[in-house]
């Protein structure tokens, strides 16, 4: 039974699993308008569909995270594959709002299970600086996979291919990661010890951690709000929504791949404050731009949201090390949970703005453009609040040094 662990093969499988996750995100953004038409759903109901994907993610992390040491990565990876395939096939054959809702939850649960399995598995497979390097390269495939999905969705939509076929494409990387883990030996999980969980939880009740938890709710929706609703809000702005999404996530992938170590060497509070400023400017400009200027504003938005997620988790690792892996997991879970809560709210904004535009006598593409831009303008509230929050954090933390914990 002493089969050798093939680190390279398991890492490649992890990357394909994360590409499955990110393609589900990107393709869904690309077909959201088509889903509304096919099932006669308004934007608020589409928001509930989006909500299920983001809700399934943190539930899977909360369930799968603590079970990692008990079940091991192999079983959790197979749970991810089964729920991915089940969710995708159910989506393709969905007959209405409720089946779409359930199938999207399964996809979201599969996405979260991938994170619950792969993060600690990669951490167990590598040592020292190699561990940080490989985790960064793994996480690069979230924006990287969205780039792939955005371009595929743009091509397939232009070629008149339906949303079912686009959802079906996501099965390709899912089958790939299943084939790669088939018959493989997996690394032994490193048990952190039950006693530390209580200490982690106690540290998570500190005012600073609770403050960062609230900020994570806003950083996540600042990033995922405009991205997930890119089709409905910018569909008539004179630029391709899916090319905008590919541009934004492509810049994020490059930024995270090359500049990750730089961010960790800089003052994280300064990075967060700068990110909030750029994100606010980017969303406000996108809410006013048309044609080529949409791409310019999207670049500014990408610079803003690029380092939100890794820097938030890095801040917790550096300044709140007693919260441990549990604290970092809950911070990430809060980001996805918050994103799920805001999905129907954003959809309701879009419906209300359409009604307001119609009351002004606008029709057709002019109505959709005005409603989309007004909805984006509403979304600018999220990063704007963060400018104030991170300015306060910067002032408070300016003389404090990290506690010596290594950033994840």
CSV table of C-alpha atoms in Angstrom, one decimal, residues 42-45 229 232-233 342-362 367-376 378:
chain,number,residue,atom,x,y,z
A,42,UNK,CA,-36.6,39.0,-13.9
A,43,UNK,CA,-33.3,40.2,-12.5
A,44,UNK,CA,-34.3,39.6,-8.8
A,45,UNK,CA,-35.0,36.0,-9.5
A,229,UNK,CA,-23.7,40.9,-13.3
A,232,UNK,CA,-27.1,42.5,-17.7
A,233,UNK,CA,-25.5,45.8,-16.6
A,342,UNK,CA,-26.3,40.6,-2.1
A,343,UNK,CA,-27.1,38.8,-5.4
A,344,UNK,CA,-30.9,39.2,-5.2
A,345,UNK,CA,-30.5,42.7,-3.8
A,346,UNK,CA,-28.5,43.7,-6.9
A,347,UNK,CA,-31.1,42.0,-9.1
A,348,UNK,CA,-33.8,44.0,-7.3
A,349,UNK,CA,-31.8,47.2,-8.0
A,350,UNK,CA,-31.7,46.4,-11.7
A,351,UNK,CA,-35.4,45.7,-11.8
A,352,UNK,CA,-36.2,49.0,-10.0
A,353,UNK,CA,-33.8,51.0,-12.2
A,354,UNK,CA,-35.5,49.5,-15.3
A,355,UNK,CA,-38.9,50.6,-14.0
A,356,UNK,CA,-37.5,54.1,-13.2
A,357,UNK,CA,-36.0,54.4,-16.7
A,358,UNK,CA,-39.2,53.2,-18.3
A,359,UNK,CA,-41.1,55.9,-16.3
A,360,UNK,CA,-38.8,58.5,-17.9
A,361,UNK,CA,-39.9,57.3,-21.3
A,362,UNK,CA,-36.8,55.2,-22.2
A,367,UNK,CA,-33.6,51.6,-21.1
A,368,UNK,CA,-31.3,48.6,-20.5
A,369,UNK,CA,-28.2,50.9,-20.6
A,370,UNK,CA,-29.6,53.5,-18.2
A,371,UNK,CA,-30.7,50.8,-15.8
A,372,UNK,CA,-27.4,48.9,-15.9
A,373,UNK,CA,-25.3,52.1,-15.4
A,374,UNK,CA,-27.6,53.2,-12.4
A,375,UNK,CA,-27.2,49.7,-10.9
A,376,UNK,CA,-23.4,49.9,-11.2
A,378,UNK,CA,-25.3,51.7,-6.6
